[in-house]
Amino acid sequence: MDIYMKTRKLRADERLPLYQRLREEIQARISSGEWKPDTPIPTEAELTQEYGVAVGTVRKAVDTLVSDGLLQRNQGRGTFVRRPDFESSFLRFFRQTNAAGERIIPEGQVLERRTIVPPEYVSIALGLSAQAEAVYLKRIRRIEGVPMLCEDIWLPYARFHALADIPLQAFGNLLYPFYEQECGQMIAAARESLRVSCADQQTASALEIPQGSPVVIIDRVAQGYDHSPLEYRRSRGGASTFHYQIDIS
């Protein structure tokens, strides 16, 4: 990895502590795609030389990013940009197994894609103006042909316009790597909320369950490495496949 010969200036607010300014600089470089998920960032020695700061300052900045889940230390290999495992969320909540009882990730299929002005609650969550457009995706997820989840997904058009003309069959089974590949947008974190409701006609048809059946609804707002909201996703699954477990000690 190259060591810069010139000292790079920290661009963050000079009123902030030095380690926090360095932290924001590292985060900005991750957000821009300069340092990608699953790849190592420069060593402490390299960052010390590059920014002209003490090694303790570098270590503290990196420590905060590790605590926040953006970076991950791998013993003997270095510090890497962390790629979160978002699929584990659904594996926690839904019994996703095949006929042999093995837990598997459902196959996803995008059924519909439109450019629309999203509902108000979606616009607010994504930080969009009232008339700003979003790319809308309607998606179904199946296990061995059986529908498990139906999803409504909204993405800010300004960041995801490249998806507006891509053939539906080109969308992969996992959307987050696809966002990164086609739009350069990397998902770093997400917040989810759960509630229980009854299946309306559209949901019942998609999940092949009786109308009025109980369903679990998971609303997710996913963010980039710069904390900007990038995706609003509403997933619905039959309550009969839902389970919740927590270990308390």
JSON list of C-alpha atoms in Angstrom, two decimals:
[
{"chain": "A", "resi": 1, "resn": "MET", "atom": "CA", "xyz": [0.00, 0.00, 0.00]},
{"chain": "A", "resi": 2, "resn": "ASP", "atom": "CA", "xyz": [1.51, 3.36, -1.01]},
{"chain": "A", "resi": 3, "resn": "ILE", "atom": "CA", "xyz": [2.58, 5.83, 1.67]},
{"chain": "A", "resi": 4, "resn": "TYR", "atom": "CA", "xyz": [1.80, 9.41, 0.70]},
{"chain": "A", "resi": 5, "resn": "MET", "atom": "CA", "xyz": [4.81, 11.74, 0.59]},
{"chain": "A", "resi": 6, "resn": "LYS", "atom": "CA", "xyz": [2.69, 14.83, 1.27]},
{"chain": "A", "resi": 7, "resn": "THR", "atom": "CA", "xyz": [0.72, 15.34, 4.46]},
{"chain": "A", "resi": 8, "resn": "ARG", "atom": "CA", "xyz": [-2.99, 15.31, 3.76]},
{"chain": "A", "resi": 9, "resn": "LYS", "atom": "CA", "xyz": [-5.05, 18.02, 5.44]},
{"chain": "A", "resi": 10, "resn": "LEU", "atom": "CA", "xyz": [-8.01, 17.12, 7.62]},
{"chain": "A", "resi": 11, "resn": "ARG", "atom": "CA", "xyz": [-11.08, 18.82, 6.18]},
{"chain": "A", "resi": 12, "resn": "ALA", "atom": "CA", "xyz": [-13.47, 18.45, 9.10]},
{"chain": "A", "resi": 13, "resn": "ASP", "atom": "CA", "xyz": [-14.42, 21.27, 11.48]},
{"chain": "A", "resi": 14, "resn": "GLU", "atom": "CA", "xyz": [-11.27, 22.43, 13.26]},
{"chain": "A", "resi": 15, "resn": "ARG", "atom": "CA", "xyz": [-13.26, 22.89, 16.46]},
{"chain": "A", "resi": 16, "resn": "LEU", "atom": "CA", "xyz": [-13.59, 19.12, 16.73]},
{"chain": "A", "resi": 17, "resn": "PRO", "atom": "CA", "xyz": [-10.99, 16.99, 18.54]},
{"chain": "A", "resi": 18, "resn": "LEU", "atom": "CA", "xyz": [-8.24, 15.82, 16.21]},
{"chain": "A", "resi": 19, "resn": "TYR", "atom": "CA", "xyz": [-9.16, 12.14, 16.42]},
{"chain": "A", "resi": 20, "resn": "GLN", "atom": "CA", "xyz": [-12.78, 12.95, 15.51]},
{"chain": "A", "resi": 21, "resn": "ARG", "atom": "CA", "xyz": [-11.69, 14.98, 12.49]},
{"chain": "A", "resi": 22, "resn": "LEU", "atom": "CA", "xyz": [-9.57, 12.03, 11.37]},
{"chain": "A", "resi": 23, "resn": "ARG", "atom": "CA", "xyz": [-12.49, 9.69, 12.02]},
{"chain": "A", "resi": 24, "resn": "GLU", "atom": "CA", "xyz": [-14.73, 11.75, 9.73]},
{"chain": "A", "resi": 25, "resn": "GLU", "atom": "CA", "xyz": [-12.03, 11.85, 7.07]},
{"chain": "A", "resi": 26, "resn": "ILE", "atom": "CA", "xyz": [-11.69, 8.05, 7.10]},
{"chain": "A", "resi": 27, "resn": "GLN", "atom": "CA", "xyz": [-15.47, 7.68, 7.01]},
{"chain": "A", "resi": 28, "resn": "ALA", "atom": "CA", "xyz": [-15.70, 10.06, 4.04]},
{"chain": "A", "resi": 29, "resn": "ARG", "atom": "CA", "xyz": [-13.12, 8.04, 2.11]},
{"chain": "A", "resi": 30, "resn": "ILE", "atom": "CA", "xyz": [-15.07, 4.85, 2.79]},
{"chain": "A", "resi": 31, "resn": "SER", "atom": "CA", "xyz": [-18.33, 6.54, 1.77]},
{"chain": "A", "resi": 32, "resn": "SER", "atom": "CA", "xyz": [-16.81, 7.77, -1.50]},
{"chain": "A", "resi": 33, "resn": "GLY", "atom": "CA", "xyz": [-15.82, 4.23, -2.40]},
{"chain": "A", "resi": 34, "resn": "GLU", "atom": "CA", "xyz": [-12.08, 4.89, -2.17]},
{"chain": "A", "resi": 35, "resn": "TRP", "atom": "CA", "xyz": [-11.85, 2.09, 0.39]},
{"chain": "A", "resi": 36, "resn": "LYS", "atom": "CA", "xyz": [-14.38, -0.62, -0.36]},
{"chain": "A", "resi": 37, "resn": "PRO", "atom": "CA", "xyz": [-16.03, -3.23, 1.88]},
{"chain": "A", "resi": 38, "resn": "ASP", "atom": "CA", "xyz": [-13.89, -6.30, 2.64]},
{"chain": "A", "resi": 39, "resn": "THR", "atom": "CA", "xyz": [-10.67, -4.42, 1.78]},
{"chain": "A", "resi": 40, "resn": "PRO", "atom": "CA", "xyz": [-8.03, -3.16, 4.26]},
{"chain": "A", "resi": 41, "resn": "ILE", "atom": "CA", "xyz": [-7.49, 0.49, 5.05]},
{"chain": "A", "resi": 42, "resn": "PRO", "atom": "CA", "xyz": [-3.91, 1.82, 5.37]},
{"chain": "A", "resi": 43, "resn": "THR", "atom": "CA", "xyz": [-1.95, 0.79, 8.44]},
{"chain": "A", "resi": 44, "resn": "GLU", "atom": "CA", "xyz": [-1.64, 3.01, 11.51]},
{"chain": "A", "resi": 45, "resn": "ALA", "atom": "CA", "xyz": [1.88, 3.93, 10.42]},
{"chain": "A", "resi": 46, "resn": "GLU", "atom": "CA", "xyz": [0.70, 4.92, 6.95]},
{"chain": "A", "resi": 47, "resn": "LEU", "atom": "CA", "xyz": [-2.19, 7.02, 8.28]},
{"chain": "A", "resi": 48, "resn": "THR", "atom": "CA", "xyz": [0.15, 8.65, 10.80]},
{"chain": "A", "resi": 49, "resn": "GLN", "atom": "CA", "xyz": [2.49, 9.72, 8.02]},
{"chain": "A", "resi": 50, "resn": "GLU", "atom": "CA", "xyz": [-0.26, 10.65, 5.61]},
{"chain": "A", "resi": 51, "resn": "TYR", "atom": "CA", "xyz": [-2.05, 12.99, 8.00]},
{"chain": "A", "resi": 52, "resn": "GLY", "atom": "CA", "xyz": [0.87, 14.11, 10.14]},
{"chain": "A", "resi": 53, "resn": "VAL", "atom": "CA", "xyz": [-0.77, 13.09, 13.42]},
{"chain": "A", "resi": 54, "resn": "ALA", "atom": "CA", "xyz": [0.30, 10.95, 16.35]},
{"chain": "A", "resi": 55, "resn": "VAL", "atom": "CA", "xyz": [-0.26, 7.19, 16.27]},
{"chain": "A", "resi": 56, "resn": "GLY", "atom": "CA", "xyz": [-2.49, 7.55, 19.35]},
{"chain": "A", "resi": 57, "resn": "THR", "atom": "CA", "xyz": [-4.77, 9.87, 17.38]},
{"chain": "A", "resi": 58, "resn": "VAL", "atom": "CA", "xyz": [-5.00, 7.37, 14.53]},
{"chain": "A", "resi": 59, "resn": "ARG", "atom": "CA", "xyz": [-5.69, 4.51, 16.92]},
{"chain": "A", "resi": 60, "resn": "LYS", "atom": "CA", "xyz": [-8.47, 6.39, 18.69]},
{"chain": "A", "resi": 61, "resn": "ALA", "atom": "CA", "xyz": [-10.12, 7.38, 15.39]},
{"chain": "A", "resi": 62, "resn": "VAL", "atom": "CA", "xyz": [-9.98, 3.79, 14.15]},
{"chain": "A", "resi": 63, "resn": "ASP", "atom": "CA", "xyz": [-11.25, 2.48, 17.50]},
{"chain": "A", "resi": 64, "resn": "THR", "atom": "CA", "xyz": [-14.40, 4.61, 17.22]},
{"chain": "A", "resi": 65, "resn": "LEU", "atom": "CA", "xyz": [-15.07, 3.34, 13.69]},
{"chain": "A", "resi": 66, "resn": "VAL", "atom": "CA", "xyz": [-14.60, -0.25, 14.87]},
{"chain": "A", "resi": 67, "resn": "SER", "atom": "CA", "xyz": [-17.05, 0.40, 17.73]},
{"chain": "A", "resi": 68, "resn": "ASP", "atom": "CA", "xyz": [-19.53, 1.87, 15.24]},
{"chain": "A", "resi": 69, "resn": "GLY", "atom": "CA", "xyz": [-19.26, -1.24, 13.06]},
{"chain": "A", "resi": 70, "resn": "LEU", "atom": "CA", "xyz": [-17.73, 0.47, 10.00]},
{"chain": "A", "resi": 71, "resn": "LEU", "atom": "CA", "xyz": [-14.33, -1.17, 10.42]},
{"chain": "A", "resi": 72, "resn": "GLN", "atom": "CA", "xyz": [-13.26, -4.59, 11.60]},
{"chain": "A", "resi": 73, "resn": "ARG", "atom": "CA", "xyz": [-9.86, -5.67, 12.90]},
{"chain": "A", "resi": 74, "resn": "ASN", "atom": "CA", "xyz": [-8.62, -9.03, 11.62]},
{"chain": "A", "resi": 75, "resn": "GLN", "atom": "CA", "xyz": [-5.79, -10.42, 13.69]},
{"chain": "A", "resi": 76, "resn": "GLY", "atom": "CA", "xyz": [-2.57, -10.53, 11.72]},
{"chain": "A", "resi": 77, "resn": "ARG", "atom": "CA", "xyz": [-4.19, -9.14, 8.57]},
{"chain": "A", "resi": 78, "resn": "GLY", "atom": "CA", "xyz": [-5.05, -5.52, 9.36]},
{"chain": "A", "resi": 79, "resn": "THR", "atom": "CA", "xyz": [-8.15, -3.37, 9.66]},
{"chain": "A", "resi": 80, "resn": "PHE", "atom": "CA", "xyz": [-10.84, -3.88, 7.03]},
{"chain": "A", "resi": 81, "resn": "VAL", "atom": "CA", "xyz": [-13.93, -1.98, 5.89]},
{"chain": "A", "resi": 82, "resn": "ARG", "atom": "CA", "xyz": [-16.73, -4.10, 7.29]},
{"chain": "A", "resi": 83, "resn": "ARG", "atom": "CA", "xyz": [-19.51, -5.42, 5.10]},
{"chain": "A", "resi": 84, "resn": "PRO", "atom": "CA", "xyz": [-22.56, -6.04, 7.33]},
{"chain": "A", "resi": 85, "resn": "ASP", "atom": "CA", "xyz": [-24.53, -9.27, 6.95]},
{"chain": "A", "resi": 86, "resn": "PHE", "atom": "CA", "xyz": [-28.05, -7.93, 6.44]},
{"chain": "A", "resi": 87, "resn": "GLU", "atom": "CA", "xyz": [-29.49, -11.30, 5.47]},
{"chain": "A", "resi": 88, "resn": "SER", "atom": "CA", "xyz": [-29.03, -12.49, 9.06]},
{"chain": "A", "resi": 89, "resn": "SER", "atom": "CA", "xyz": [-31.88, -10.17, 10.08]},
{"chain": "A", "resi": 90, "resn": "PHE", "atom": "CA", "xyz": [-34.47, -12.24, 8.24]},
{"chain": "A", "resi": 91, "resn": "LEU", "atom": "CA", "xyz": [-32.85, -15.49, 9.32]},
{"chain": "A", "resi": 92, "resn": "ARG", "atom": "CA", "xyz": [-33.39, -14.34, 12.91]},
{"chain": "A", "resi": 93, "resn": "PHE", "atom": "CA", "xyz": [-37.08, -13.65, 12.42]},
{"chain": "A", "resi": 94, "resn": "PHE", "atom": "CA", "xyz": [-38.39, -16.13, 9.86]},
{"chain": "A", "resi": 95, "resn": "ARG", "atom": "CA", "xyz": [-38.03, -19.91, 9.70]},
{"chain": "A", "resi": 96, "resn": "GLN", "atom": "CA", "xyz": [-36.50, -20.04, 6.25]},
{"chain": "A", "resi": 97, "resn": "THR", "atom": "CA", "xyz": [-35.83, -23.72, 5.63]},
{"chain": "A", "resi": 98, "resn": "ASN", "atom": "CA", "xyz": [-36.04, -26.08, 2.70]},
{"chain": "A", "resi": 99, "resn": "ALA", "atom": "CA", "xyz": [-37.73, -29.50, 2.65]},
{"chain": "A", "resi": 100, "resn": "ALA", "atom": "CA", "xyz": [-34.73, -31.03, 4.43]},
{"chain": "A", "resi": 101, "resn": "GLY", "atom": "CA", "xyz": [-34.98, -28.51, 7.25]},
{"chain": "A", "resi": 102, "resn": "GLU", "atom": "CA", "xyz": [-31.82, -26.65, 6.21]},
{"chain": "A", "resi": 103, "resn": "ARG", "atom": "CA", "xyz": [-31.76, -22.88, 6.70]},
{"chain": "A", "resi": 104, "resn": "ILE", "atom": "CA", "xyz": [-31.29, -21.12, 3.40]},
{"chain": "A", "resi": 105, "resn": "ILE", "atom": "CA", "xyz": [-31.51, -17.62, 1.97]},
{"chain": "A", "resi": 106, "resn": "PRO", "atom": "CA", "xyz": [-34.69, -17.18, -0.09]},
{"chain": "A", "resi": 107, "resn": "GLU", "atom": "CA", "xyz": [-34.41, -16.48, -3.79]},
{"chain": "A", "resi": 108, "resn": "GLY", "atom": "CA", "xyz": [-35.40, -12.93, -4.66]},
{"chain": "A", "resi": 109, "resn": "GLN", "atom": "CA", "xyz": [-37.19, -11.79, -7.81]},
{"chain": "A", "resi": 110, "resn": "VAL", "atom": "CA", "xyz": [-37.99, -8.19, -8.74]},
{"chain": "A", "resi": 111, "resn": "LEU", "atom": "CA", "xyz": [-41.47, -8.26, -10.27]},
{"chain": "A", "resi": 112, "resn": "GLU", "atom": "CA", "xyz": [-41.96, -4.58, -10.97]},
{"chain": "A", "resi": 113, "resn": "ARG", "atom": "CA", "xyz": [-39.88, -1.41, -11.20]},
{"chain": "A", "resi": 114, "resn": "ARG", "atom": "CA", "xyz": [-41.17, 2.15, -11.53]},
{"chain": "A", "resi": 115, "resn": "THR", "atom": "CA", "xyz": [-39.99, 5.72, -11.03]},
{"chain": "A", "resi": 116, "resn": "ILE", "atom": "CA", "xyz": [-42.52, 7.40, -8.75]},
{"chain": "A", "resi": 117, "resn": "VAL", "atom": "CA", "xyz": [-43.01, 10.01, -6.07]},
{"chain": "A", "resi": 118, "resn": "PRO", "atom": "CA", "xyz": [-43.04, 7.82, -2.94]},
{"chain": "A", "resi": 119, "resn": "PRO", "atom": "CA", "xyz": [-45.55, 7.99, -0.08]},
{"chain": "A", "resi": 120, "resn": "GLU", "atom": "CA", "xyz": [-44.97, 10.82, 2.36]},
{"chain": "A", "resi": 121, "resn": "TYR", "atom": "CA", "xyz": [-43.66, 8.57, 5.14]},
{"chain": "A", "resi": 122, "resn": "VAL", "atom": "CA", "xyz": [-41.07, 7.13, 2.74]},
{"chain": "A", "resi": 123, "resn": "SER", "atom": "CA", "xyz": [-39.99, 10.59, 1.54]},
{"chain": "A", "resi": 124, "resn": "ILE", "atom": "CA", "xyz": [-39.51, 11.72, 5.13]},
{"chain": "A", "resi": 125, "resn": "ALA", "atom": "CA", "xyz": [-37.50, 8.62, 6.03]},
{"chain": "A", "resi": 126, "resn": "LEU", "atom": "CA", "xyz": [-35.27, 9.05, 2.96]},
{"chain": "A", "resi": 127, "resn": "GLY", "atom": "CA", "xyz": [-34.88, 12.80, 3.47]},
{"chain": "A", "resi": 128, "resn": "LEU", "atom": "CA", "xyz": [-36.48, 13.61, 0.12]},
{"chain": "A", "resi": 129, "resn": "SER", "atom": "CA", "xyz": [-38.38, 16.74, -0.82]},
{"chain": "A", "resi": 130, "resn": "ALA", "atom": "CA", "xyz": [-42.14, 16.42, -1.30]},
{"chain": "A", "resi": 131, "resn": "GLN", "atom": "CA", "xyz": [-42.00, 15.88, -5.08]},
{"chain": "A", "resi": 132, "resn": "ALA", "atom": "CA", "xyz": [-38.63, 14.12, -5.35]},
{"chain": "A", "resi": 133, "resn": "GLU", "atom": "CA", "xyz": [-38.81, 10.82, -7.22]},
{"chain": "A", "resi": 134, "resn": "ALA", "atom": "CA", "xyz": [-37.67, 7.39, -6.13]},
{"chain": "A", "resi": 135, "resn": "VAL", "atom": "CA", "xyz": [-37.00, 4.11, -7.88]},
{"chain": "A", "resi": 136, "resn": "TYR", "atom": "CA", "xyz": [-39.66, 1.68, -6.63]},
{"chain": "A", "resi": 137, "resn": "LEU", "atom": "CA", "xyz": [-39.13, -2.08, -6.66]},
{"chain": "A", "resi": 138, "resn": "LYS", "atom": "CA", "xyz": [-41.74, -4.75, -5.96]},
{"chain": "A", "resi": 139, "resn": "ARG", "atom": "CA", "xyz": [-40.01, -7.97, -4.94]},
{"chain": "A", "resi": 140, "resn": "ILE", "atom": "CA", "xyz": [-40.95, -11.48, -3.89]},
{"chain": "A", "resi": 141, "resn": "ARG", "atom": "CA", "xyz": [-38.68, -13.92, -2.03]},
{"chain": "A", "resi": 142, "resn": "ARG", "atom": "CA", "xyz": [-39.27, -17.66, -2.29]},
{"chain": "A", "resi": 143, "resn": "ILE", "atom": "CA", "xyz": [-37.96, -20.92, -0.89]},
{"chain": "A", "resi": 144, "resn": "GLU", "atom": "CA", "xyz": [-38.33, -23.82, -3.31]},
{"chain": "A", "resi": 145, "resn": "GLY", "atom": "CA", "xyz": [-41.02, -21.85, -5.13]},
{"chain": "A", "resi": 146, "resn": "VAL", "atom": "CA", "xyz": [-43.04, -21.01, -2.03]},
{"chain": "A", "resi": 147, "resn": "PRO", "atom": "CA", "xyz": [-43.43, -17.26, -1.32]},
{"chain": "A", "resi": 148, "resn": "MET", "atom": "CA", "xyz": [-41.94, -16.28, 2.05]},
{"chain": "A", "resi": 149, "resn": "LEU", "atom": "CA", "xyz": [-41.67, -12.50, 1.87]},
{"chain": "A", "resi": 150, "resn": "CYS", "atom": "CA", "xyz": [-43.10, -9.77, -0.34]},
{"chain": "A", "resi": 151, "resn": "GLU", "atom": "CA", "xyz": [-41.28, -6.45, -0.36]},
{"chain": "A", "resi": 152, "resn": "ASP", "atom": "CA", "xyz": [-41.83, -2.85, -1.38]},
{"chain": "A", "resi": 153, "resn": "ILE", "atom": "CA", "xyz": [-38.54, -0.98, -1.82]},
{"chain": "A", "resi": 154, "resn": "TRP", "atom": "CA", "xyz": [-37.90, 2.72, -2.48]},
{"chain": "A", "resi": 155, "resn": "LEU", "atom": "CA", "xyz": [-34.52, 4.19, -3.48]},
{"chain": "A", "resi": 156, "resn": "PRO", "atom": "CA", "xyz": [-33.73, 7.90, -4.03]},
{"chain": "A", "resi": 157, "resn": "TYR", "atom": "CA", "xyz": [-33.75, 8.44, -7.79]},
{"chain": "A", "resi": 158, "resn": "ALA", "atom": "CA", "xyz": [-30.82, 10.87, -7.67]},
{"chain": "A", "resi": 159, "resn": "ARG", "atom": "CA", "xyz": [-28.54, 8.11, -6.38]},
{"chain": "A", "resi": 160, "resn": "PHE", "atom": "CA", "xyz": [-30.13, 5.06, -8.03]},
{"chain": "A", "resi": 161, "resn": "HIS", "atom": "CA", "xyz": [-31.25, 6.35, -11.44]},
{"chain": "A", "resi": 162, "resn": "ALA", "atom": "CA", "xyz": [-29.02, 3.73, -13.09]},
{"chain": "A", "resi": 163, "resn": "LEU", "atom": "CA", "xyz": [-31.53, 1.08, -11.97]},
{"chain": "A", "resi": 164, "resn": "ALA", "atom": "CA", "xyz": [-34.38, 2.72, -13.87]},
{"chain": "A", "resi": 165, "resn": "ASP", "atom": "CA", "xyz": [-33.51, 1.08, -17.19]},
{"chain": "A", "resi": 166, "resn": "ILE", "atom": "CA", "xyz": [-31.91, -2.21, -16.14]},
{"chain": "A", "resi": 167, "resn": "PRO", "atom": "CA", "xyz": [-33.87, -5.33, -17.20]},
{"chain": "A", "resi": 168, "resn": "LEU", "atom": "CA", "xyz": [-35.69, -6.86, -14.26]},
{"chain": "A", "resi": 169, "resn": "GLN", "atom": "CA", "xyz": [-34.02, -10.22, -14.81]},
{"chain": "A", "resi": 170, "resn": "ALA", "atom": "CA", "xyz": [-30.62, -8.56, -14.25]},
{"chain": "A", "resi": 171, "resn": "PHE", "atom": "CA", "xyz": [-31.38, -7.84, -10.59]},
{"chain": "A", "resi": 172, "resn": "GLY", "atom": "CA", "xyz": [-29.51, -10.34, -8.46]},
{"chain": "A", "resi": 173, "resn": "ASN", "atom": "CA", "xyz": [-30.69, -12.44, -5.57]},
{"chain": "A", "resi": 174, "resn": "LEU", "atom": "CA", "xyz": [-29.00, -10.04, -3.14]},
{"chain": "A", "resi": 175, "resn": "LEU", "atom": "CA", "xyz": [-29.75, -6.39, -3.80]},
{"chain": "A", "resi": 176, "resn": "TYR", "atom": "CA", "xyz": [-27.07, -4.62, -1.75]},
{"chain": "A", "resi": 177, "resn": "PRO", "atom": "CA", "xyz": [-24.12, -5.92, -3.79]},
{"chain": "A", "resi": 178, "resn": "PHE", "atom": "CA", "xyz": [-26.16, -5.02, -6.89]},
{"chain": "A", "resi": 179, "resn": "TYR", "atom": "CA", "xyz": [-26.60, -1.43, -5.66]},
{"chain": "A", "resi": 180, "resn": "GLU", "atom": "CA", "xyz": [-22.85, -1.22, -5.17]},
{"chain": "A", "resi": 181, "resn": "GLN", "atom": "CA", "xyz": [-22.07, -2.70, -8.57]},
{"chain": "A", "resi": 182, "resn": "GLU", "atom": "CA", "xyz": [-24.52, -0.65, -10.63]},
{"chain": "A", "resi": 183, "resn": "CYS", "atom": "CA", "xyz": [-24.80, 2.62, -8.67]},
{"chain": "A", "resi": 184, "resn": "GLY", "atom": "CA", "xyz": [-21.71, 2.79, -6.47]},
{"chain": "A", "resi": 185, "resn": "GLN", "atom": "CA", "xyz": [-23.96, 3.02, -3.39]},
{"chain": "A", "resi": 186, "resn": "MET", "atom": "CA", "xyz": [-22.83, 0.96, -0.40]},
{"chain": "A", "resi": 187, "resn": "ILE", "atom": "CA", "xyz": [-25.13, 0.06, 2.48]},
{"chain": "A", "resi": 188, "resn": "ALA", "atom": "CA", "xyz": [-23.39, 0.23, 5.86]},
{"chain": "A", "resi": 189, "resn": "ALA", "atom": "CA", "xyz": [-26.14, 0.05, 8.47]},
{"chain": "A", "resi": 190, "resn": "ALA", "atom": "CA", "xyz": [-29.89, -0.28, 8.86]},
{"chain": "A", "resi": 191, "resn": "ARG", "atom": "CA", "xyz": [-32.61, 0.21, 11.42]},
{"chain": "A", "resi": 192, "resn": "GLU", "atom": "CA", "xyz": [-35.62, -2.09, 11.51]},
{"chain": "A", "resi": 193, "resn": "SER", "atom": "CA", "xyz": [-38.96, -1.99, 13.26]},
{"chain": "A", "resi": 194, "resn": "LEU", "atom": "CA", "xyz": [-41.47, -4.85, 13.48]},
{"chain": "A", "resi": 195, "resn": "ARG", "atom": "CA", "xyz": [-45.23, -4.95, 13.82]},
{"chain": "A", "resi": 196, "resn": "VAL", "atom": "CA", "xyz": [-48.06, -7.39, 13.23]},
{"chain": "A", "resi": 197, "resn": "SER", "atom": "CA", "xyz": [-51.03, -6.75, 10.92]},
{"chain": "A", "resi": 198, "resn": "CYS", "atom": "CA", "xyz": [-53.51, -8.60, 8.73]},
{"chain": "A", "resi": 199, "resn": "ALA", "atom": "CA", "xyz": [-52.86, -9.46, 5.11]},
{"chain": "A", "resi": 200, "resn": "ASP", "atom": "CA", "xyz": [-54.72, -7.24, 2.69]},
{"chain": "A", "resi": 201, "resn": "GLN", "atom": "CA", "xyz": [-55.78, -8.61, -0.69]},
{"chain": "A", "resi": 202, "resn": "GLN", "atom": "CA", "xyz": [-52.52, -7.70, -2.42]},
{"chain": "A", "resi": 203, "resn": "THR", "atom": "CA", "xyz": [-50.30, -9.17, 0.33]},
{"chain": "A", "resi": 204, "resn": "ALA", "atom": "CA", "xyz": [-52.44, -12.31, 0.61]},
{"chain": "A", "resi": 205, "resn": "SER", "atom": "CA", "xyz": [-52.19, -12.87, -3.14]},
{"chain": "A", "resi": 206, "resn": "ALA", "atom": "CA", "xyz": [-48.40, -12.36, -3.15]},
{"chain": "A", "resi": 207, "resn": "LEU", "atom": "CA", "xyz": [-47.82, -14.71, -0.20]},
{"chain": "A", "resi": 208, "resn": "GLU", "atom": "CA", "xyz": [-50.51, -17.19, -1.27]},
{"chain": "A", "resi": 209, "resn": "ILE", "atom": "CA", "xyz": [-52.27, -17.03, 2.10]},
{"chain": "A", "resi": 210, "resn": "PRO", "atom": "CA", "xyz": [-55.88, -16.25, 3.01]},
{"chain": "A", "resi": 211, "resn": "GLN", "atom": "CA", "xyz": [-56.82, -12.58, 3.14]},
{"chain": "A", "resi": 212, "resn": "GLY", "atom": "CA", "xyz": [-56.90, -11.38, 6.73]},
{"chain": "A", "resi": 213, "resn": "SER", "atom": "CA", "xyz": [-54.20, -13.83, 7.86]},
{"chain": "A", "resi": 214, "resn": "PRO", "atom": "CA", "xyz": [-51.72, -12.38, 10.39]},
{"chain": "A", "resi": 215, "resn": "VAL", "atom": "CA", "xyz": [-48.51, -11.08, 8.85]},
{"chain": "A", "resi": 216, "resn": "VAL", "atom": "CA", "xyz": [-45.34, -9.62, 10.32]},
{"chain": "A", "resi": 217, "resn": "ILE", "atom": "CA", "xyz": [-44.22, -6.36, 8.76]},
{"chain": "A", "resi": 218, "resn": "ILE", "atom": "CA", "xyz": [-40.57, -5.29, 8.92]},
{"chain": "A", "resi": 219, "resn": "ASP", "atom": "CA", "xyz": [-39.79, -1.69, 7.99]},
{"chain": "A", "resi": 220, "resn": "ARG", "atom": "CA", "xyz": [-36.12, -1.04, 7.29]},
{"chain": "A", "resi": 221, "resn": "VAL", "atom": "CA", "xyz": [-34.26, 2.19, 6.61]},
{"chain": "A", "resi": 222, "resn": "ALA", "atom": "CA", "xyz": [-30.76, 1.45, 5.30]},
{"chain": "A", "resi": 223, "resn": "GLN", "atom": "CA", "xyz": [-27.95, 3.99, 5.40]},
{"chain": "A", "resi": 224, "resn": "GLY", "atom": "CA", "xyz": [-24.67, 4.53, 3.62]},
{"chain": "A", "resi": 225, "resn": "TYR", "atom": "CA", "xyz": [-21.29, 4.90, 5.25]},
{"chain": "A", "resi": 226, "resn": "ASP", "atom": "CA", "xyz": [-21.95, 8.65, 5.49]},
{"chain": "A", "resi": 227, "resn": "HIS", "atom": "CA", "xyz": [-25.20, 7.94, 7.42]},
{"chain": "A", "resi": 228, "resn": "SER", "atom": "CA", "xyz": [-27.38, 9.20, 4.56]},
{"chain": "A", "resi": 229, "resn": "PRO", "atom": "CA", "xyz": [-30.59, 7.15, 4.06]},
{"chain": "A", "resi": 230, "resn": "LEU", "atom": "CA", "xyz": [-30.39, 5.09, 0.88]},
{"chain": "A", "resi": 231, "resn": "GLU", "atom": "CA", "xyz": [-33.25, 2.60, 1.01]},
{"chain": "A", "resi": 232, "resn": "TYR", "atom": "CA", "xyz": [-36.69, 2.22, 2.56]},
{"chain": "A", "resi": 233, "resn": "ARG", "atom": "CA", "xyz": [-37.88, -1.38, 2.54]},
{"chain": "A", "resi": 234, "resn": "ARG", "atom": "CA", "xyz": [-41.16, -2.83, 3.79]},
{"chain": "A", "resi": 235, "resn": "SER", "atom": "CA", "xyz": [-41.14, -6.63, 4.01]},
{"chain": "A", "resi": 236, "resn": "ARG", "atom": "CA", "xyz": [-44.18, -8.76, 4.84]},
{"chain": "A", "resi": 237, "resn": "GLY", "atom": "CA", "xyz": [-44.11, -12.40, 5.85]},
{"chain": "A", "resi": 238, "resn": "GLY", "atom": "CA", "xyz": [-46.72, -14.81, 7.13]},
{"chain": "A", "resi": 239, "resn": "ALA", "atom": "CA", "xyz": [-46.87, -14.87, 10.93]},
{"chain": "A", "resi": 240, "resn": "SER", "atom": "CA", "xyz": [-46.89, -18.67, 10.89]},
{"chain": "A", "resi": 241, "resn": "THR", "atom": "CA", "xyz": [-43.24, -18.62, 9.76]},
{"chain": "A", "resi": 242, "resn": "PHE", "atom": "CA", "xyz": [-42.18, -15.94, 12.23]},
{"chain": "A", "resi": 243, "resn": "HIS", "atom": "CA", "xyz": [-40.23, -16.66, 15.40]},
{"chain": "A", "resi": 244, "resn": "TYR", "atom": "CA", "xyz": [-38.43, -14.53, 17.95]},
{"chain": "A", "resi": 245, "resn": "GLN", "atom": "CA", "xyz": [-35.69, -15.61, 20.29]},
{"chain": "A", "resi": 246, "resn": "ILE", "atom": "CA", "xyz": [-33.42, -13.65, 22.59]},
{"chain": "A", "resi": 247, "resn": "ASP", "atom": "CA", "xyz": [-30.89, -14.83, 25.12]},
{"chain": "A", "resi": 248, "resn": "ILE", "atom": "CA", "xyz": [-30.89, -12.92, 28.40]},
{"chain": "A", "resi": 249, "resn": "SER", "atom": "CA", "xyz": [-28.15, -13.38, 30.95]}
]
